[in-house]
Coordinates of C-alpha atoms and ligand atoms in Angstrom, one line a residue:
X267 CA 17.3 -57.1 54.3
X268 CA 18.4 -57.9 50.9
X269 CA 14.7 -57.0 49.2
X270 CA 16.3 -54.8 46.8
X271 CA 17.8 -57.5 45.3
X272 CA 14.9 -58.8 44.1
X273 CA 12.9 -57.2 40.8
X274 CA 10.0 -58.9 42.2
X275 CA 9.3 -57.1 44.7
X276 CA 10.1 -53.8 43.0
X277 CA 6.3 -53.6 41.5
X278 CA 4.4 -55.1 44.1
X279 CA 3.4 -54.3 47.9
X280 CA 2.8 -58.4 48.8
X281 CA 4.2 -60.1 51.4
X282 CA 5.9 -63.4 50.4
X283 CA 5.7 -66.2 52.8
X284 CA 5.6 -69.3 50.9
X285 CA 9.3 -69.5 50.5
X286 CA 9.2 -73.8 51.4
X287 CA 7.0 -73.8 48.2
X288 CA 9.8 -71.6 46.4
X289 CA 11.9 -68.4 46.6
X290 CA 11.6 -65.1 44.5
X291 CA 14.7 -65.1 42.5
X292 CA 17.9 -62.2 42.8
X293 CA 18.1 -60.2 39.7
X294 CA 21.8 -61.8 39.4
X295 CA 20.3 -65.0 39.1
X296 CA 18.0 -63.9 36.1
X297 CA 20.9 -61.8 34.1
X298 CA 22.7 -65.3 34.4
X299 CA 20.5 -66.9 32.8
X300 CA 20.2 -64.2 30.4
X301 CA 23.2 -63.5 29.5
X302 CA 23.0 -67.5 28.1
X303 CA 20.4 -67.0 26.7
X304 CA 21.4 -63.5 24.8
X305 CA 25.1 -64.2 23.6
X306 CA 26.0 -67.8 23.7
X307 CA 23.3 -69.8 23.8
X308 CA 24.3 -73.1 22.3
X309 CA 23.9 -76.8 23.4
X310 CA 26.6 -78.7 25.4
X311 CA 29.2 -81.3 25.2
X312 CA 28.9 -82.3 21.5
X313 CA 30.0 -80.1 18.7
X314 CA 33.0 -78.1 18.5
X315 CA 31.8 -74.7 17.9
X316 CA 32.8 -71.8 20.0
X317 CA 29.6 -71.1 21.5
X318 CA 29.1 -74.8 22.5
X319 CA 32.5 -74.4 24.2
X320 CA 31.6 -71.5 25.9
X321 CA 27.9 -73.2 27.2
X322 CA 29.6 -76.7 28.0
X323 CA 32.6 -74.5 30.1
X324 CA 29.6 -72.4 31.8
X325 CA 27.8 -75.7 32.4
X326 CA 30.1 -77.7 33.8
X327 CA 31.7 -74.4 35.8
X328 CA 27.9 -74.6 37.6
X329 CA 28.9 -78.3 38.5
X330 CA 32.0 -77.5 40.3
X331 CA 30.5 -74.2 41.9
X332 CA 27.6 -76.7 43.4
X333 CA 30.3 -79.1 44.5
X334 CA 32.2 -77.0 46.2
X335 CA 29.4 -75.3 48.2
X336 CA 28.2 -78.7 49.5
X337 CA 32.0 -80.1 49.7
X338 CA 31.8 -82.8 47.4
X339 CA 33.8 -83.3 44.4
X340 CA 32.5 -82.2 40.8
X341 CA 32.1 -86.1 39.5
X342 CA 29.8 -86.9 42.5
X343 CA 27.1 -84.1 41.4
X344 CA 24.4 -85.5 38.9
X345 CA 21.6 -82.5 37.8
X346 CA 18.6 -83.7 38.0
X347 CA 14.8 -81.5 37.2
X348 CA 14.6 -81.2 41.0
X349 CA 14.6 -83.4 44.4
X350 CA 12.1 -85.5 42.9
X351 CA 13.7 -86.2 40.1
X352 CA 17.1 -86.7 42.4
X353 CA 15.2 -89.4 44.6
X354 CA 13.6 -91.3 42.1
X355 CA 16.6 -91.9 40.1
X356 CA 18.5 -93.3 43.5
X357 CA 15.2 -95.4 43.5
X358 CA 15.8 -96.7 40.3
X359 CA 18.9 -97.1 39.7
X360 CA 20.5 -98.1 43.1
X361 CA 18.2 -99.0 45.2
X362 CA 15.9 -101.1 43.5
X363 CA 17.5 -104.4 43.5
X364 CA 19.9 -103.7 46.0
X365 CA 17.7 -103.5 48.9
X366 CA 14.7 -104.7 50.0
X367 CA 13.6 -102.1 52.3
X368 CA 13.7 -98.1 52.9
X369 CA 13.1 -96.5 56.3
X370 CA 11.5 -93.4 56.3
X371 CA 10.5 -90.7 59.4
X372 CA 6.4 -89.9 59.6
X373 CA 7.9 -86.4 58.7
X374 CA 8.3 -86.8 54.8
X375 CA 7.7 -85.0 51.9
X376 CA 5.5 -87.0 49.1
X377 CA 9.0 -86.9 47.1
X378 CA 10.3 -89.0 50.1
X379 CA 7.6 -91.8 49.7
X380 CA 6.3 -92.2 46.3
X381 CA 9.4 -93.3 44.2
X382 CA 10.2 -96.3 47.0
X383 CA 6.2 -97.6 46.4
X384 CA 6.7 -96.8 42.6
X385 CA 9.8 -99.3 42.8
X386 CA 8.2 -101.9 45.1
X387 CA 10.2 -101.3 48.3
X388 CA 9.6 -102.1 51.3
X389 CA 8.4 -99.1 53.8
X390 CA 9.3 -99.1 57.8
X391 CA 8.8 -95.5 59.1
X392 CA 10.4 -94.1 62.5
X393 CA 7.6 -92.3 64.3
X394 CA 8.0 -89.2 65.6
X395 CA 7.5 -87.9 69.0
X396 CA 5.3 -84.7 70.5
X397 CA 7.1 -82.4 69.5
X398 CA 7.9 -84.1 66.0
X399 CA 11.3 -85.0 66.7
X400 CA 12.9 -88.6 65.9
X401 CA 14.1 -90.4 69.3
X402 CA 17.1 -91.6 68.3
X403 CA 16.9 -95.0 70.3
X404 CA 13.8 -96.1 68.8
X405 CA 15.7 -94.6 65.2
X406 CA 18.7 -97.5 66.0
X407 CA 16.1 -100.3 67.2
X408 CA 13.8 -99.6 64.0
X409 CA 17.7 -99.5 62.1
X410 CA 19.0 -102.2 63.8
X411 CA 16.3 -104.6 63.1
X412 CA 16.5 -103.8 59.3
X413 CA 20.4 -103.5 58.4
X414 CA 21.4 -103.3 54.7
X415 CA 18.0 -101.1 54.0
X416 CA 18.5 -97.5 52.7
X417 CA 17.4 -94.9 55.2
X418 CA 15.9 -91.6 53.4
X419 CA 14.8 -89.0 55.9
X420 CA 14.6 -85.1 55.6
X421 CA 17.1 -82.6 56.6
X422 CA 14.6 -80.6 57.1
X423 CA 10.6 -81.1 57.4
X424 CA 9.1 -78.7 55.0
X425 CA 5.5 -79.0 56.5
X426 CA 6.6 -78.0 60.3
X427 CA 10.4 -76.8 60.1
X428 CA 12.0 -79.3 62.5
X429 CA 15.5 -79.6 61.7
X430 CA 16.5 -83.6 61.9
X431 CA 19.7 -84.5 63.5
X432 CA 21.4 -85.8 60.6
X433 CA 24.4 -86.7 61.1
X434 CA 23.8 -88.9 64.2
X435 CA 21.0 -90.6 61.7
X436 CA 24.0 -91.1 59.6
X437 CA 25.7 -92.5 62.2
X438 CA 23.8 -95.1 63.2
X439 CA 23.0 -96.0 59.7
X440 CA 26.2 -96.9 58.9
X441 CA 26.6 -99.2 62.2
X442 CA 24.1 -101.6 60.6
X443 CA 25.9 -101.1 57.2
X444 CA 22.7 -98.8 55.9
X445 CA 23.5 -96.2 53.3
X446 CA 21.6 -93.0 53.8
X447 CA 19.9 -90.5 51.1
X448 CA 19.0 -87.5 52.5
X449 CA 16.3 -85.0 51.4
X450 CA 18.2 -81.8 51.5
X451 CA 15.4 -79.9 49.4
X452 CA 14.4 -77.0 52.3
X453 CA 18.3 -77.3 53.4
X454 CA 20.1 -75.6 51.2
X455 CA 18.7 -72.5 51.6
X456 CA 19.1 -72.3 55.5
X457 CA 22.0 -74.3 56.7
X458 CA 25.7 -75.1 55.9
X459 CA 26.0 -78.6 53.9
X460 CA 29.0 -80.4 54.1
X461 CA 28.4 -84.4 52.8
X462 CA 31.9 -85.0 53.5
X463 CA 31.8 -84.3 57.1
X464 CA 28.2 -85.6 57.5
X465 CA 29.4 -88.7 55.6
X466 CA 26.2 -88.8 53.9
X467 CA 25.8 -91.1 51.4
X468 CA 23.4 -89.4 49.0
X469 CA 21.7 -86.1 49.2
X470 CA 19.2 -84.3 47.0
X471 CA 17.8 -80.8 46.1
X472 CA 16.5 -78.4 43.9
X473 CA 17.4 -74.9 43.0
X474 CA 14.1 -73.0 43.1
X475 CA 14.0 -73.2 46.6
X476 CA 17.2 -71.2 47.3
X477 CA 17.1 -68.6 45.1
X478 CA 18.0 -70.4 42.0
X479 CA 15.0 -71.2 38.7
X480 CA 13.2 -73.9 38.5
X481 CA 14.1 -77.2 37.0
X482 CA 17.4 -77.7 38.4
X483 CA 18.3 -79.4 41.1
X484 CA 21.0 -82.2 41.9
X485 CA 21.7 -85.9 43.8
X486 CA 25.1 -86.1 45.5
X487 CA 26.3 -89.1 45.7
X488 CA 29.3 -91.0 46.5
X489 CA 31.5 -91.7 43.1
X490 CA 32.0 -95.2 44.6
X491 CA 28.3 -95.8 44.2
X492 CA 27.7 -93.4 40.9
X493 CA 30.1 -96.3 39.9
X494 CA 28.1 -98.9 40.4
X495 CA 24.4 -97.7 38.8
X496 CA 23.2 -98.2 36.1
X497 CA 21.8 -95.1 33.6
X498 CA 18.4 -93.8 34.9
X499 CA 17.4 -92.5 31.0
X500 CA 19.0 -93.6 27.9
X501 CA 19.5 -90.8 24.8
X502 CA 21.8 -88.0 23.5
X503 CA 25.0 -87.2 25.8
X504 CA 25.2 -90.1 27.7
X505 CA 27.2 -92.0 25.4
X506 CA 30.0 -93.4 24.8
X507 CA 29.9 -96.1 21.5
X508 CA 25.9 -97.1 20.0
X509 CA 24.8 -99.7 17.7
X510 CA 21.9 -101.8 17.3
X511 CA 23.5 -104.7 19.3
X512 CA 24.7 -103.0 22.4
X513 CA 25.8 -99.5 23.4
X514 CA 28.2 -98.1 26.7
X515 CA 28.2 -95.5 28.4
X516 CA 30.0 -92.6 29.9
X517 CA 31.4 -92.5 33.5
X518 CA 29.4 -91.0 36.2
X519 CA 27.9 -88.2 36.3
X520 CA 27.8 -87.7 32.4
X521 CA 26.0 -91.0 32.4
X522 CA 22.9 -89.8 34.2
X523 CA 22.2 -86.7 32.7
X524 CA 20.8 -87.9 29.1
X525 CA 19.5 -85.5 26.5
X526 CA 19.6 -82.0 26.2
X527 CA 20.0 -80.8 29.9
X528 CA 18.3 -77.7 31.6
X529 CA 21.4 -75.1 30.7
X530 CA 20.6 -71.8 31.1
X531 CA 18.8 -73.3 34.6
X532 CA 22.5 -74.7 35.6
X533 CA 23.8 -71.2 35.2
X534 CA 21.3 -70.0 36.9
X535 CA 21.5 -72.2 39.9
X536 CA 25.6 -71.2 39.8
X537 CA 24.7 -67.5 40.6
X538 CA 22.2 -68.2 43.2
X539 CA 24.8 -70.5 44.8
X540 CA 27.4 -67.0 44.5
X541 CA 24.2 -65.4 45.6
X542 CA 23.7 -67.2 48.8
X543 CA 27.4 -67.5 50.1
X544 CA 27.7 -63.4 50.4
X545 CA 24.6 -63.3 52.5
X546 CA 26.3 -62.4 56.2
X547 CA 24.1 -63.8 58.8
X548 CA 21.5 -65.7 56.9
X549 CA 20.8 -68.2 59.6
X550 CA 20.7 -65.6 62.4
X551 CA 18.3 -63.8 60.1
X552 CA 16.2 -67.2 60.0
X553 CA 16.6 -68.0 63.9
X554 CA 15.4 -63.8 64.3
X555 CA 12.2 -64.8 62.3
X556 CA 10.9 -67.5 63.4
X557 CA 11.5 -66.9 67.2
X558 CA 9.8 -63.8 66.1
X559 CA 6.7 -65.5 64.5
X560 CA 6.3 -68.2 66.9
X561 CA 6.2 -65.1 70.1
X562 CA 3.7 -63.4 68.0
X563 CA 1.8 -66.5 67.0
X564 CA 1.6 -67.5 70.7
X565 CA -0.2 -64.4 71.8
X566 CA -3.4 -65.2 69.9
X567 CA -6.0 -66.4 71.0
X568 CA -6.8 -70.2 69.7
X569 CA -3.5 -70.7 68.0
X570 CA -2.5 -74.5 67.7
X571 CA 1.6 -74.6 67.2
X572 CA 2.6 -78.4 66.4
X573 CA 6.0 -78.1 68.5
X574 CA 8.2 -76.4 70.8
X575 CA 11.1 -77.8 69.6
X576 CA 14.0 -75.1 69.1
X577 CA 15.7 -77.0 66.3
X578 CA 13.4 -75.5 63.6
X579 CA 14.7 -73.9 60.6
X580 CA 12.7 -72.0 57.4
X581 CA 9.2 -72.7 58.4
X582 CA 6.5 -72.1 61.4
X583 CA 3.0 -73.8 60.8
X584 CA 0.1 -73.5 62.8
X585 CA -4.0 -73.4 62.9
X586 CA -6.6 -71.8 64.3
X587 CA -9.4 -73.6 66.5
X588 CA -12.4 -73.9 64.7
X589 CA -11.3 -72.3 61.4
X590 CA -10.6 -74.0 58.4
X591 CA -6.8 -73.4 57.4
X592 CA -8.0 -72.6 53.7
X593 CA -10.3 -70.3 54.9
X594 CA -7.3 -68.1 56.5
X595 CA -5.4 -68.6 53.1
X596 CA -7.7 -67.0 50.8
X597 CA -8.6 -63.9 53.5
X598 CA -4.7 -63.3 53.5
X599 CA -4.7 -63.5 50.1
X600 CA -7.0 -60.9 49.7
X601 CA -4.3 -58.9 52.0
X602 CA -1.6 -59.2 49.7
X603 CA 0.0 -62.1 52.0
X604 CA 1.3 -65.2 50.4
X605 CA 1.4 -68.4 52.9
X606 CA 0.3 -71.7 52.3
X607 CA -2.3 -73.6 53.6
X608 CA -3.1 -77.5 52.9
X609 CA -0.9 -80.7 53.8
X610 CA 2.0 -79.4 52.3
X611 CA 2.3 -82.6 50.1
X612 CA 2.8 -84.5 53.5
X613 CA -0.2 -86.6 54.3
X614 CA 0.8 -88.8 56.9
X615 CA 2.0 -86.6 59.5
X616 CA -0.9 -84.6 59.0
X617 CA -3.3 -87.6 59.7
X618 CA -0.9 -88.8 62.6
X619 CA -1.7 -85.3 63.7
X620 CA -5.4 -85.9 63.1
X621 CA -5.6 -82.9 60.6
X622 CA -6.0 -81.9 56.8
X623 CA -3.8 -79.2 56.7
X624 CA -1.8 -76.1 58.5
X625 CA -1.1 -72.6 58.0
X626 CA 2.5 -72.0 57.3
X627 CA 4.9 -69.2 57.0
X628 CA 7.9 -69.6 55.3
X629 CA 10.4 -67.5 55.7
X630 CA 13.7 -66.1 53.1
X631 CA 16.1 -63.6 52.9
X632 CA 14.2 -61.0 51.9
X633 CA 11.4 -61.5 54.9
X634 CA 11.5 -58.8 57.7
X635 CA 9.6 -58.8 61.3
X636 CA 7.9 -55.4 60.1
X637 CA 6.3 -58.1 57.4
X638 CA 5.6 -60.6 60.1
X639 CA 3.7 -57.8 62.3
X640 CA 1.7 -57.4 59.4
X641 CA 0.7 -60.8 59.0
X642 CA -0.3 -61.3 62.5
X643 CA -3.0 -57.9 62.1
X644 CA -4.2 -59.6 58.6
X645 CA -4.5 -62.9 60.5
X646 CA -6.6 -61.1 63.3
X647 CA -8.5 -59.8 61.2
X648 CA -9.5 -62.6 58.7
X649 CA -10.1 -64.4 62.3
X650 CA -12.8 -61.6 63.2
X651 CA -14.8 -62.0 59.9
X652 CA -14.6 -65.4 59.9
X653 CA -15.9 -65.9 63.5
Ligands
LIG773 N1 11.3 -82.7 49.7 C1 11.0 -81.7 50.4 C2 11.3 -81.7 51.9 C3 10.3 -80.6 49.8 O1 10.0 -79.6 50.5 C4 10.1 -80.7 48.4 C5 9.3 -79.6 47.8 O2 8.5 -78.9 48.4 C6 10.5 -81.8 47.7 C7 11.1 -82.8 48.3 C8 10.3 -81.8 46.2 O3 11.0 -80.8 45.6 P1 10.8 -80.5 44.0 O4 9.4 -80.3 43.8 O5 11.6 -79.3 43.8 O6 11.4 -81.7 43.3

C-alpha cells in the first residue's frame, strides 16, 4: 500500500519499522519543499518583494491547511521545531507562574516531563494499570485533589501504542477547572484530531512523524490563552514597535514564532497534511497491522507483550526472555529490518515495568503483513543464534 509513493524505498530492499521514531517522507512532500526552494525562495513577512509575497502566502496557506485538519482556527496554530519545542514553550510561557503543579500519566515521553522539571513544577503522575491503561477514577481522585494544575498526558504512548481516552481526561479536567495539553506527537499520523470537539485546551506535534520533514511541528492552543502569554523568544518577526526602553509585540500566533522560521519545512508539512487526508482506510490499515503483529508475535516462543489492551494504535513492543532487546536490534539490522530497541526516551514506565528497554515495531502507511512475516523469520532466526 502506498510504497510507491515513497523514493525511499525505490533503491533499497529494507523494511522500515521505526515509524514512532519517524516516517519516510512522499515524494510530494519533498517536491514541495523543492519547489520553494527552486523558484521562490525568499524570507517571510517583512519586505515587499514578490517572492517574499509568494513564501509569506505559501507559509501562512501551510497554517490554515494545519488548522483545518485538526479543526482549529488558523490564529490558534503556533509552529514550533517539534513537540518538544511545542511543550516547552506552554511550560514557559503559560504555565510557569500560573500553576503550581502538572499531572502526568507513568506513560510519557521525555518531552512530557523534562520541560515541567526545567520550570520548577510540581510533578503528580497517574499510574497506570496492567495492561497500561489509566483508570479513570483514580485519574479524577489524583485530579480532584489538585484542581487548577495543568494535566499533560499523551494521546498516544509512543513506547507501547496504548491509545489514552482523551476526551474523558479532558473531561474531568475541566470539572476541577484543569486545562489540559495534550501530546499529540504519535497522533497525527493515526487518528482523526478534532480540538474543538475534544475541547482540548492545548495540543502539540511534529511533522516528521506523519509524513511531513523534520523541524516543524505546531502547539494548538486556545486564542483566549495565546492571548494571555507572554513571547517564548524575542527577535526578528515578532514585532510590532522596538526601542531601547520598551518594545510590543504582535498578536498571537505571530508573537511566538520569532526569527527566521523553518519555511520550506512549513510547506512541506502542508503537503504531507494533503498527503495524509487522501489515504482511504489508514486506520483500518493500522488496526490490520498490528492485530497482525501481535497474532504472530504471540506464537513465539518466550515473547513478553506488555498488554492486551485493544485500544492500541501505531506501535507493538515486546521482548524476548533471556535476550537482550539490543541484541535483537542489531541481528535485524543486519537483515535489512529497521525497529527500535531501548527505552524509547521513556524511562519511567520502563522501570515501573522493571526493564531497560523493548523491541518495537512501528508501523506506517507504507508497511504490509508480507513485511511483518518477514520480520517474524528474521526475529526467529536472530533468536536461534543468539540462544
Ligand atoms: N512525545 C511523544 C509521544 C513522542 O513520541 C515524541 C517523539 O518521539 C515526542 C514527544 C517528541 O517529539 P519531537 O522529538 O519531534 O519533538
Amino acid at each position: 500500500m502506498n510504497k510507491k509513493d515513497f523514493p525511499f524505498f525505490q533503491n533499497n530492499e529494507l523494511i522500515y519499522l521505526d515509524n514512532a521514531a519517524t516516517s519516510q517522507k512522499p515524494q510530494v512532500v519533498l517536491d514541495a519543499m523543492n519547489e520553494y526552494y527552486t523558484s521562490y525562495c525568499s524570507n517571510i513577512h517583512r519586505g515587499s518583494h514578490e517572492l517574499g509575497n509568494k513564501a509569506t502566502e505559501s507559509y501562512e496557506e501551510a497554517r490554515r491547511t494545519l488548522a483545518k485538519f485538526i479543526g482549529a482556527q488558523e490564529n490558534e496554530i503556533v509552529f514550533t521545531r517539534g513537540t518538544t519545542e511545542a511543550i516547552n514553550l506552554l511550560a514557559s510561557s503559560y504555565v510557569k507562574g500560573n500553576f503550581d503543579t502538572v499531572i502526568l500519566s507513568e506513560l510519557e515521553h521525555h518531552s512530557n516531563i523534562l520541560p515541567w522539571q526545567l520550570n520548577d513544577l510540581h510533578i503528580e503522575v497517574i499510574g497506570v494499570d496492567q495492561d497500561l491503561n489509566i483508570n479513570l477514577e483514580e485519574y479524577e481522585s489524583l485530579v480532584k485533589k489538585n484542581p487548577h494544575s495543568l494535566v499533560s498526558i499523551t494521546h498516544i504512548s509512543n513506547a507501547f501504542g496504548i491509545v489514552n481516552p482523551i476526551k474523558e481526561l479532558i473531561q474531568i479536567a475541566h470539572k476541577y477547572e484543569c486545562k489540559v495539553l495534550i501530546d499529540g506527537a504519535q497522533a497525527l499520523a493515526h487518528l482523526k484530531i478534532d480540538v474543538k470537539s475534544l475541547d482540548v485546551d492545548f495540543y502539540a506535534f511534529s511533522a516528521h512523524k506523519a509524513y511531513g520533514p523534520t523541524g516543524i511541528g505546531a502547539l494548538y492552543a486556545k486564542y483566549e490563552f495565546l492571548e494571555e502569554m507572554n513571547p517564548y523568544q524575542g527577535g526578528g518577526s515578532m514585532i510590532n514597535e522596538v526601542s531601547f526602553e520598551y518594545s510590543t509585540f504582535l498578536d498571537p500566533p505571530f508573537r511566538f514564532e520569532a526569527g527566521t522560521q523553518a519555511i520550506a519545512e512549513a510547506i512541506g508539512f502542508k503537503a504531507a497534511l494533503e498527503y495524509i487526508k487522501q489515504i482511504k482506510g489508514l486506520q483500518a490499515h493500522d488496526k490490520s497491522l498490528l492485530e497482525y503483529a501481535k497474532s504472530s508475535l504471540e506464537a513465539l516462543d518466550d515473547i513478553i507483550l506488555y498488554t492486551q489492551a485493544k485500544n492500541v494504535s501505531g506501535s507493538i513492543s515486546f521482548n524476548i526472555k533471556g535476550i537482550h532487546h539490543d541484541d535483537i536490534g542489531i541481528l535485524l539490522s543486519k537483515q535489512n529490518i529497521m525497529l527500535r530497541t531501548g527505552h524509547h526516551c521513556a524511562m519511567p514506565i520502563m522501570k515501573r515495568l522493571g526493564i531497560e528497554g523493548t523491541i518495537r515495531m512501528s508501523f506506517a502507511i507504507y508497511n504490509t503483513k508480507e513485511e511483518i512475516d518477514k520480520t517474524i523469520n528474521a526475529l526467529s532466526k536472530a533468536i536461534r543464534i543468539l540462544r
